[in-house]
Coordinates of C-alpha atoms in Angstrom, one line a residue:
X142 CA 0.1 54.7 77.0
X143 CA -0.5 51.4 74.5
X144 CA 0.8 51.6 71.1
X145 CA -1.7 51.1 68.4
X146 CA -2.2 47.3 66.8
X147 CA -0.5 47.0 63.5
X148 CA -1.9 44.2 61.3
X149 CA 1.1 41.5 60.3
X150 CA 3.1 42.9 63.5
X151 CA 3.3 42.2 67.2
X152 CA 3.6 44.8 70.0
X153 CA 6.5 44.0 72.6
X154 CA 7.2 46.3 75.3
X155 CA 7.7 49.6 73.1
X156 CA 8.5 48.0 69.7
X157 CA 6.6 46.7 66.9
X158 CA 7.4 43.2 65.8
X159 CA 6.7 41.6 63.0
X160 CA 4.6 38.5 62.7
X161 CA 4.0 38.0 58.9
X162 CA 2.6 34.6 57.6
X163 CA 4.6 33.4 54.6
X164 CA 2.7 32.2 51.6
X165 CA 3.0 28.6 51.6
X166 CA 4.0 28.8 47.2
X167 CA 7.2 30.6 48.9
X168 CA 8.1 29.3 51.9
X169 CA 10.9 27.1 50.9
X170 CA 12.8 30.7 49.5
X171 CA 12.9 31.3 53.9
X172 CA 14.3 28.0 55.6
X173 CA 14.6 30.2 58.6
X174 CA 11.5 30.3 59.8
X175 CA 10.1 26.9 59.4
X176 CA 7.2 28.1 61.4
X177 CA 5.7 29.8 58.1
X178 CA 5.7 33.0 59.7
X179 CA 8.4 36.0 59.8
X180 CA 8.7 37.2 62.7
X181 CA 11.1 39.6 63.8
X182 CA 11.9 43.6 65.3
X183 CA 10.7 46.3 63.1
X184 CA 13.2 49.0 65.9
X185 CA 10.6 50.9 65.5
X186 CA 7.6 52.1 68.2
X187 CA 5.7 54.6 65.2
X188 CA 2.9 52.9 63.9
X189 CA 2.9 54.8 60.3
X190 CA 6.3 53.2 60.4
X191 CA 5.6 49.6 61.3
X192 CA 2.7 50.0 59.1
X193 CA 4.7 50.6 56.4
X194 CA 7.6 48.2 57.2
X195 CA 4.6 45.3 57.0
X196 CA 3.6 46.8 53.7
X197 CA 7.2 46.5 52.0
X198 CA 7.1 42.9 53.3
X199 CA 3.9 41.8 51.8
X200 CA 4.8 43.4 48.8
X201 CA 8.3 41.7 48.1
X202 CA 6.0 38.2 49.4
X203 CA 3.5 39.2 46.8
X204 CA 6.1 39.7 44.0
X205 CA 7.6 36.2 44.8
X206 CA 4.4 34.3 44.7
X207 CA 3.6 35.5 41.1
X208 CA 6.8 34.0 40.3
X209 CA 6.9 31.1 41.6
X210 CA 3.6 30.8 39.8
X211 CA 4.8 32.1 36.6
X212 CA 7.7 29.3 36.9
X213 CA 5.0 26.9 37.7
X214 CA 2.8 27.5 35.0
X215 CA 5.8 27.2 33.0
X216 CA 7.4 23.9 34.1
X217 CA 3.9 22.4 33.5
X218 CA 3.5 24.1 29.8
X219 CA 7.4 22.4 29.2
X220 CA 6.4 19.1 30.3
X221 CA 3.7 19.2 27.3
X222 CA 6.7 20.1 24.9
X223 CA 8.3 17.0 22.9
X224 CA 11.8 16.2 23.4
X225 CA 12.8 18.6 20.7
X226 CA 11.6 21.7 21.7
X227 CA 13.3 21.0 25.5
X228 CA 16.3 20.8 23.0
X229 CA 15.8 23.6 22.1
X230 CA 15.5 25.6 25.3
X231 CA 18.4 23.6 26.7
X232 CA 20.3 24.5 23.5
X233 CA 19.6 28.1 23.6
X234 CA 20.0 28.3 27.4
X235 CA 16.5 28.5 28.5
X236 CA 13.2 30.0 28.2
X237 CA 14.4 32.8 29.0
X238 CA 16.2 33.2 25.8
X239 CA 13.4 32.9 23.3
X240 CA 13.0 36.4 22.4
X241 CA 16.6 37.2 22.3
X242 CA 16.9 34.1 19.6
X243 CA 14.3 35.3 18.0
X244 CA 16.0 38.3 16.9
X245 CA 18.9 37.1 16.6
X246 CA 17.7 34.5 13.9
X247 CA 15.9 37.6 12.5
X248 CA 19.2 39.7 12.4
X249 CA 20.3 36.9 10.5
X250 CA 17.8 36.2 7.5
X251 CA 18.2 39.7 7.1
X252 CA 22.0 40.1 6.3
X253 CA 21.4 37.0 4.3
X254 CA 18.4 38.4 2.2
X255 CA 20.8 41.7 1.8
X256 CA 23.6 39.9 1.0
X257 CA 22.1 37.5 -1.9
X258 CA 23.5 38.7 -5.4
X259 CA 26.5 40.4 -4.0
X260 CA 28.6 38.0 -4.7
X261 CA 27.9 37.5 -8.5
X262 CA 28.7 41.3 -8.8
X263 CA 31.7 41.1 -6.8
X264 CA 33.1 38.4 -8.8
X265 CA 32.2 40.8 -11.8
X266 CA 34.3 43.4 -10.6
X267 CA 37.2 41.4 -10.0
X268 CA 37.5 39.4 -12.6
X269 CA 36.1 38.9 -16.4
X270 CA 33.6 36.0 -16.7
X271 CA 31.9 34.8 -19.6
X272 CA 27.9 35.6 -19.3
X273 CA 27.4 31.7 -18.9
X274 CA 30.1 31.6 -15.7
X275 CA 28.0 34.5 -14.1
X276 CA 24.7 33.1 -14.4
X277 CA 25.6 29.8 -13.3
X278 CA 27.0 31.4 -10.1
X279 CA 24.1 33.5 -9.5
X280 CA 21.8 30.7 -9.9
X281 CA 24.0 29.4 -7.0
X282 CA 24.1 31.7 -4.7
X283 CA 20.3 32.5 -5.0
X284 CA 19.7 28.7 -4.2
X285 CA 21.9 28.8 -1.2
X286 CA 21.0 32.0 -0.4
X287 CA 17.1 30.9 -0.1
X288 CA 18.2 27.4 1.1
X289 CA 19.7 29.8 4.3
X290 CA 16.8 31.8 4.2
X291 CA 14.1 28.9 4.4
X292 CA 16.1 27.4 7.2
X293 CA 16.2 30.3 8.8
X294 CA 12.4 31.4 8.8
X295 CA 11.6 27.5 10.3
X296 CA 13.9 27.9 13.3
X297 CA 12.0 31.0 13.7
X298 CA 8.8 29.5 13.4
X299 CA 9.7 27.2 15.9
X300 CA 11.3 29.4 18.3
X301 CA 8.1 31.7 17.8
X302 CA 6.0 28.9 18.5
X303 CA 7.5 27.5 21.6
X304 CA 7.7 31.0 22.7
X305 CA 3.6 31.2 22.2
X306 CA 3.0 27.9 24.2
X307 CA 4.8 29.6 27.2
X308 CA 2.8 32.5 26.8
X309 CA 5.1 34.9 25.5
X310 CA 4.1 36.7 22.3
X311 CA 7.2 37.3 20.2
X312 CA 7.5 41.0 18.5
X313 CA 6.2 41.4 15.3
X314 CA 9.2 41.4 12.5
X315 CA 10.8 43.7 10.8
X316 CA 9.4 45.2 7.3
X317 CA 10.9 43.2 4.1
X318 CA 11.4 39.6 6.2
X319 CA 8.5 37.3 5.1
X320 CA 7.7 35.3 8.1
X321 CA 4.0 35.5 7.3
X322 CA 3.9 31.8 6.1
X323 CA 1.9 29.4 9.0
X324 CA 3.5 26.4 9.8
X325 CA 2.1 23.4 11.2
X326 CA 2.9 24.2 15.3
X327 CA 0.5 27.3 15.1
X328 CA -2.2 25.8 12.7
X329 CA -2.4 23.4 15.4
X330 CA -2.6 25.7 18.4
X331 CA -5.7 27.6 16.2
X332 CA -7.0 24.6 15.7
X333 CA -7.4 22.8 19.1
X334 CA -8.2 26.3 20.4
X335 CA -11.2 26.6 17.9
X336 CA -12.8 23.6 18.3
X337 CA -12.5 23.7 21.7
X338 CA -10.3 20.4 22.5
X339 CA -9.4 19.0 26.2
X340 CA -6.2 19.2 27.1
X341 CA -6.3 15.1 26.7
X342 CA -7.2 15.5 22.5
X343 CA -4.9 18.9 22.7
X344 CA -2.0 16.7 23.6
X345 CA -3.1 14.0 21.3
X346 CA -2.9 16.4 18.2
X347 CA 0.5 17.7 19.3
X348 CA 2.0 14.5 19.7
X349 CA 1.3 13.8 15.8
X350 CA 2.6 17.6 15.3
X351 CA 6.1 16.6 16.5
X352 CA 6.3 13.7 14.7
X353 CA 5.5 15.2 11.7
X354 CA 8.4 18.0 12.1
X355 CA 10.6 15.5 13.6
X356 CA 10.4 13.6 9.7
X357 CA 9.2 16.6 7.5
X358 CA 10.2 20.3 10.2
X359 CA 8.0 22.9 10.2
X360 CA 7.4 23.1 6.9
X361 CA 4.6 26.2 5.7
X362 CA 0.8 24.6 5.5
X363 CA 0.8 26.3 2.0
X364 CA 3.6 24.1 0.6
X365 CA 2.2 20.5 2.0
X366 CA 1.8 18.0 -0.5
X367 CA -0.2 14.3 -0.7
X368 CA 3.4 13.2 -1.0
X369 CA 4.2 14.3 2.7
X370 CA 1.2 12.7 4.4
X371 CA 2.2 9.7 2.3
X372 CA 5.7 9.6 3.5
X373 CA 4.7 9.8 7.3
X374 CA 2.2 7.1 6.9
X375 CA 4.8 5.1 5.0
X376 CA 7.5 6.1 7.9
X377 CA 4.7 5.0 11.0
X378 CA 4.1 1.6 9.3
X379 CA 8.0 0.9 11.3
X380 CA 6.9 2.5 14.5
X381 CA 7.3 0.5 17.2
X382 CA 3.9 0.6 19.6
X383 CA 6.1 0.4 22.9
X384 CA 5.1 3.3 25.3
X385 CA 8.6 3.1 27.2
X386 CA 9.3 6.3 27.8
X387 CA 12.9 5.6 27.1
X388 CA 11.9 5.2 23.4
X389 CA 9.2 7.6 23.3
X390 CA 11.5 10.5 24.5
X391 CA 13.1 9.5 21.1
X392 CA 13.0 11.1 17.8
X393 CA 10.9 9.8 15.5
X394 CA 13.4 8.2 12.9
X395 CA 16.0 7.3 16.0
X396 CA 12.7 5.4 17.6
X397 CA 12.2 3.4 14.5
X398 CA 16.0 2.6 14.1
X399 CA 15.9 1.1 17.7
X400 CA 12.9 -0.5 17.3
X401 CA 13.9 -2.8 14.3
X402 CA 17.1 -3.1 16.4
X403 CA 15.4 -4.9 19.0
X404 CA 12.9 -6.4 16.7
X405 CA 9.8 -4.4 18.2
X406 CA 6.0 -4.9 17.0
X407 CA 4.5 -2.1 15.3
X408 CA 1.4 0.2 15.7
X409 CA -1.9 -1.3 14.3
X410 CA -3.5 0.2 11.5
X411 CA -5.6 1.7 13.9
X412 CA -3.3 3.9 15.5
X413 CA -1.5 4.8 12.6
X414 CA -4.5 6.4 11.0
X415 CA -5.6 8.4 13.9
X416 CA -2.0 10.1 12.8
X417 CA -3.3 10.7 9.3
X418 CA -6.8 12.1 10.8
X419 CA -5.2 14.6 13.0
X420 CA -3.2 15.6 9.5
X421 CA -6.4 15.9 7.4
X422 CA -8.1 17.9 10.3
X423 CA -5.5 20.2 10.0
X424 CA -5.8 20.7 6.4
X425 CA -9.2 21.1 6.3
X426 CA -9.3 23.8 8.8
X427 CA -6.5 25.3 6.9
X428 CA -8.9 25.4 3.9
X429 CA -11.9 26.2 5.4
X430 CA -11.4 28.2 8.4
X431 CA -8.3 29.7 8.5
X432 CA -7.7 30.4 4.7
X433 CA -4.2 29.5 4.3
X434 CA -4.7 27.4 1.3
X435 CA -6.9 27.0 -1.6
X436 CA -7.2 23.1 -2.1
X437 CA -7.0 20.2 0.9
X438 CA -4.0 18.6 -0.2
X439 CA -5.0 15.5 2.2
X440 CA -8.5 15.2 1.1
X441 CA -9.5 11.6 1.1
X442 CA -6.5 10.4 1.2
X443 CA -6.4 7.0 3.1
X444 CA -3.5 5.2 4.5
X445 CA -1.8 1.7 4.0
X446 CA -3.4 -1.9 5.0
X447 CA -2.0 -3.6 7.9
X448 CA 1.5 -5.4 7.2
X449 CA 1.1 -8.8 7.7
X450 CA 3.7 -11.2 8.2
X451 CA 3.5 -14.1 6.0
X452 CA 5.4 -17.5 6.5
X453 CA 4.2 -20.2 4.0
X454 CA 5.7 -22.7 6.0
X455 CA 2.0 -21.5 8.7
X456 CA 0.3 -22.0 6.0
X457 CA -1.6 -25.8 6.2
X458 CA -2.8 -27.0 3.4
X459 CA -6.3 -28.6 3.0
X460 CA -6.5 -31.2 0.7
X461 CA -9.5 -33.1 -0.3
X462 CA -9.4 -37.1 -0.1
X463 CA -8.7 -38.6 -3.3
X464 CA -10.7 -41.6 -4.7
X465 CA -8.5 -44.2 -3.5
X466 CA -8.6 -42.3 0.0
X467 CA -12.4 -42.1 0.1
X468 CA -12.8 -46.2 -0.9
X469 CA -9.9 -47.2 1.6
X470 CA -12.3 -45.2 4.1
X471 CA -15.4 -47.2 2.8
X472 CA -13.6 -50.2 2.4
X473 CA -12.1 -49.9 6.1
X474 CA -15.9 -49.3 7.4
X475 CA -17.3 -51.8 5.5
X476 CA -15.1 -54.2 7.1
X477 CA -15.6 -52.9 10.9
X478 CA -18.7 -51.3 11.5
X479 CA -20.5 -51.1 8.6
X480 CA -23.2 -49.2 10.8
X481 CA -21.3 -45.7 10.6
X482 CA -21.5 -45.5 7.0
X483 CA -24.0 -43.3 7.8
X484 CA -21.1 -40.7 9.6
X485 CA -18.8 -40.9 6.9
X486 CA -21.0 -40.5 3.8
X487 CA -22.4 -36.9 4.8
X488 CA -18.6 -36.2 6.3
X489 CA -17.3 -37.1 2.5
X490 CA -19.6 -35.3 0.9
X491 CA -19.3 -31.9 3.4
X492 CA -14.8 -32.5 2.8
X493 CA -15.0 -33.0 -0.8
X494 CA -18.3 -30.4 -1.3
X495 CA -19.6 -32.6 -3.4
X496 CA -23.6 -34.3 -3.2
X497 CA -23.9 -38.0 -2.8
X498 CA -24.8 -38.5 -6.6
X499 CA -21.8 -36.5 -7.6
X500 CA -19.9 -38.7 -4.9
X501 CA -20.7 -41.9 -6.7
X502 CA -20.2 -40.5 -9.9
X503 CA -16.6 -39.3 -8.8
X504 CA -15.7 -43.2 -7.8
X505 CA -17.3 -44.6 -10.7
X506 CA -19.0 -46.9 -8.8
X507 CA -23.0 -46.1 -8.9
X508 CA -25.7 -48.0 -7.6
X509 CA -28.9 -46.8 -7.1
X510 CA -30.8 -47.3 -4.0
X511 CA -34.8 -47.3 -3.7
X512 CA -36.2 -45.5 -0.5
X513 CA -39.5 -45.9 1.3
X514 CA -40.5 -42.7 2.5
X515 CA -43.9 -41.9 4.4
X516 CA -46.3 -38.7 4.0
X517 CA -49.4 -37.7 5.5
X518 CA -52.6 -39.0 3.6
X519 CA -55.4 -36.3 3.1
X520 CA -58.4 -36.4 5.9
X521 CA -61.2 -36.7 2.9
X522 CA -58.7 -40.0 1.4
X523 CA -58.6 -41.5 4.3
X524 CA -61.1 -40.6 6.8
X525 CA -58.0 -39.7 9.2
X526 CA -55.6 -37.0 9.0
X527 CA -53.2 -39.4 10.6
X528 CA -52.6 -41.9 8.3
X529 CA -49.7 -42.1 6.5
X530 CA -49.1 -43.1 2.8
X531 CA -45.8 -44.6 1.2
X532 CA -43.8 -43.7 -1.5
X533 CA -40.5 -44.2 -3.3
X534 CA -37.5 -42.8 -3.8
X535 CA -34.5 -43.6 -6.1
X536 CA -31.2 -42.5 -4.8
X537 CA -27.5 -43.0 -6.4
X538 CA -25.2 -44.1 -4.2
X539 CA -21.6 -45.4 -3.4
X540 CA -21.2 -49.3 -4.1
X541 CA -20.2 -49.7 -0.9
X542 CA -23.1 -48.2 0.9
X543 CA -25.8 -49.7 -1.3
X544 CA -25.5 -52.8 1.9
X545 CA -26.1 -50.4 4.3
X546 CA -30.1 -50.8 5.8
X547 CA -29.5 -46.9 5.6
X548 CA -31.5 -46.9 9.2
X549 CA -34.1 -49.5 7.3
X550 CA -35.4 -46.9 4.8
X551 CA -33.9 -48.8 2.0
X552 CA -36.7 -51.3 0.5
X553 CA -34.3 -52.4 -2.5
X554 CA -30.8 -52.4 -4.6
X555 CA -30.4 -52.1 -8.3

């Protein structure tokens, strides 16, 4: 009697085998069976049993190919992160550590919050200070205390975003830990995901977001100032506008330290204020959509004019021709070709901007020239709309052109 068929397994003689495709996501976890298939004895001639042998299989395949997908999806999210944030993985010993950092920072800020103040009050116990003594070290320790704290909180933020752009959703903290301040890595992530950017003009934004924490951190949108966007524009007139990604994998300041090393140009104008557009988008949508502040810090601000390099030894100076110039011209034509008087004259007058009376006057040398100049006569003068009448015209001139037959116009010299 045949056995029953057994999807994903092979009867031979009295055994099932089985005969399992692999999924190709997966198949380089089996270098055994470069066929792409598993194939192999089940030692077992039950069919509930090979059925369920199959089963086990496809559900350890199944398990691996989410996996492999998950670690997919991720290696492409960490090739969108900037050089700092890979840092940070490497530092903390992969993504796999986020959360654990998280807390861990958290655990932190917390002993740090409970132990501000201590310290003043331990010293009073000790010893007797003067009030002045006490306050002063108070004041101290509260600064370094919230110095600590506000460090802290950022390397949370950022740990709490990276942790979002890989799709993990860090826990909630705990009660009495103020972490409720945005900084600028999630106002961004709102931001592209409300107005509904490409991943092209996504990536775009988040370039200028890690530039901005690579000169100012993560600093909360509530406590931006003019004076920041200011100081980034002032800090991208030295970028250098090389795209090697030697340089670009850079931090920001380290990027402009090289670049003035090797004497690099820098980013037009044009680039530079795309920077401060992506900044002023943000604070806008911090005021009017998400509510995080109550004035646009950024509002209208615009940023610096192109730096231009100027050598006054590129600089060539135009200078008109002087008198003696202009009658060692004349002089020189009058005694050659007196006949391109006429190409100099209007050339003089155009270099020195001057008319021709005024070029006459200039010299001190005037005469005046009388011109014979011809205009249509009236058809009910002269019985023909054709024929022309004369007239004169007085002109001053250069001395030197009042020889000139000025193409036979002139009739007379006075």
């Amino acid at each position: 009697m045949s056995l029953p068929t057994v999807s994903g397994a092979q009867i031979r003689g009295s055994t099932y085998h089985l005969n399992l495709p692999i999924p190709k996501v997966i198949q380089s976890l089996y270098p055994k069976h470069k066929s792409g298939v598993m194939r192999g004895s089940l030692r077992t001639s039950d069919p509930k049993e090979a059925q369920s042998r199959v089963g086990e299989q496809r559900a350890i395949f199944d398990r691996q190919v989410k996996e492999a997908q998950r670690l997919a999806d991720r290696e492409r999210i960490l090739g969108t992160l900037g050089q700092e944030d890979r840092d940070l993985l490497a530092e903390i010993g992969g993504p796999e550590r986020l959360l654990d950092t998280i807390r861990e920072l958290r655990k932190e800020a917390a002993l740090t919050l409970a132990g501000m103040g201590s310290g003043a009050a331990l010293a009073t116990e000790i010893e007797s200070l003067p009030p002045h003594a006490l306050r002063t070290l108070a004041q101290r320790e509260e600064q370094e205390g919230q110095a600590a704290l506000r460090t802290l909180t950022a390397e949370t933020r950022r740990s709490k975003g990276v942790s979002r752009q890989l799709g993990k959703e860090p826990p909630a903290p705990p009660s009495g830990l103020d972490e409720g301040t945005v900084g600028i890595r999630e106002l961004a992530e709102k931001f592209t995901e409300a107005n509904g950017y490409t991943v092209q003009n996504k990536e775009s934004v988040l370039h200028t977001v890690r530039r901005w924490i690579e000169l100012h951190g993560d600093i909360p949108v509530e406590k931006w100032t003019r004076a920041h966007l200011d100081k980034f524009d002032e800090v991208l007139t030295k970028f250098p506008a090389s795209t090697a990604a030697s340089l670009r994998s850079l931090p920001l300041l380290k990027i402009i330290a090289k670049g003035q090393r090797e004497n690099l140009p820098t980013i037009s104008k044009k680039t530079r204020s795309r920077y401060s557009d992506h900044m002023k988008s943000l604070s806008k949508y911090a005021l009017n959509q998400a509510g995080l502040i109550s004035a646009d810090p950024f509002a209208g601000y615009k940023p610096r004019g192109e730096k231009v390099k100027f050598s006054a030894g590129s600089v060539k100076e135009t200078i008109p021709f002087t008198p003696a110039q202009v009658g060692k011209i004349l002089d020189h034509v009058e005694k050659t070709d007196n006949e391109i008087i006429d190409r100099w004259l209007p050339l003089l007058a155009a270099y020195t901007g001057a008319r021709r009376e005024e070029l006459g006057q200039l010299l001190g040398v005037v005469a005046e020239v009388v011109f014979e100049t011809s205009f249509p006569l009236p058809a009910e003068t002269s019985g023909d709309a054709l024929n022309l009448g004369l007239a004169e015209r007085v002109e001053a001139v250069h001395e030197g052109d009042a020889d000139v037959n000025f193409g036979g116009l002139a009739v007379g010299v006075s």
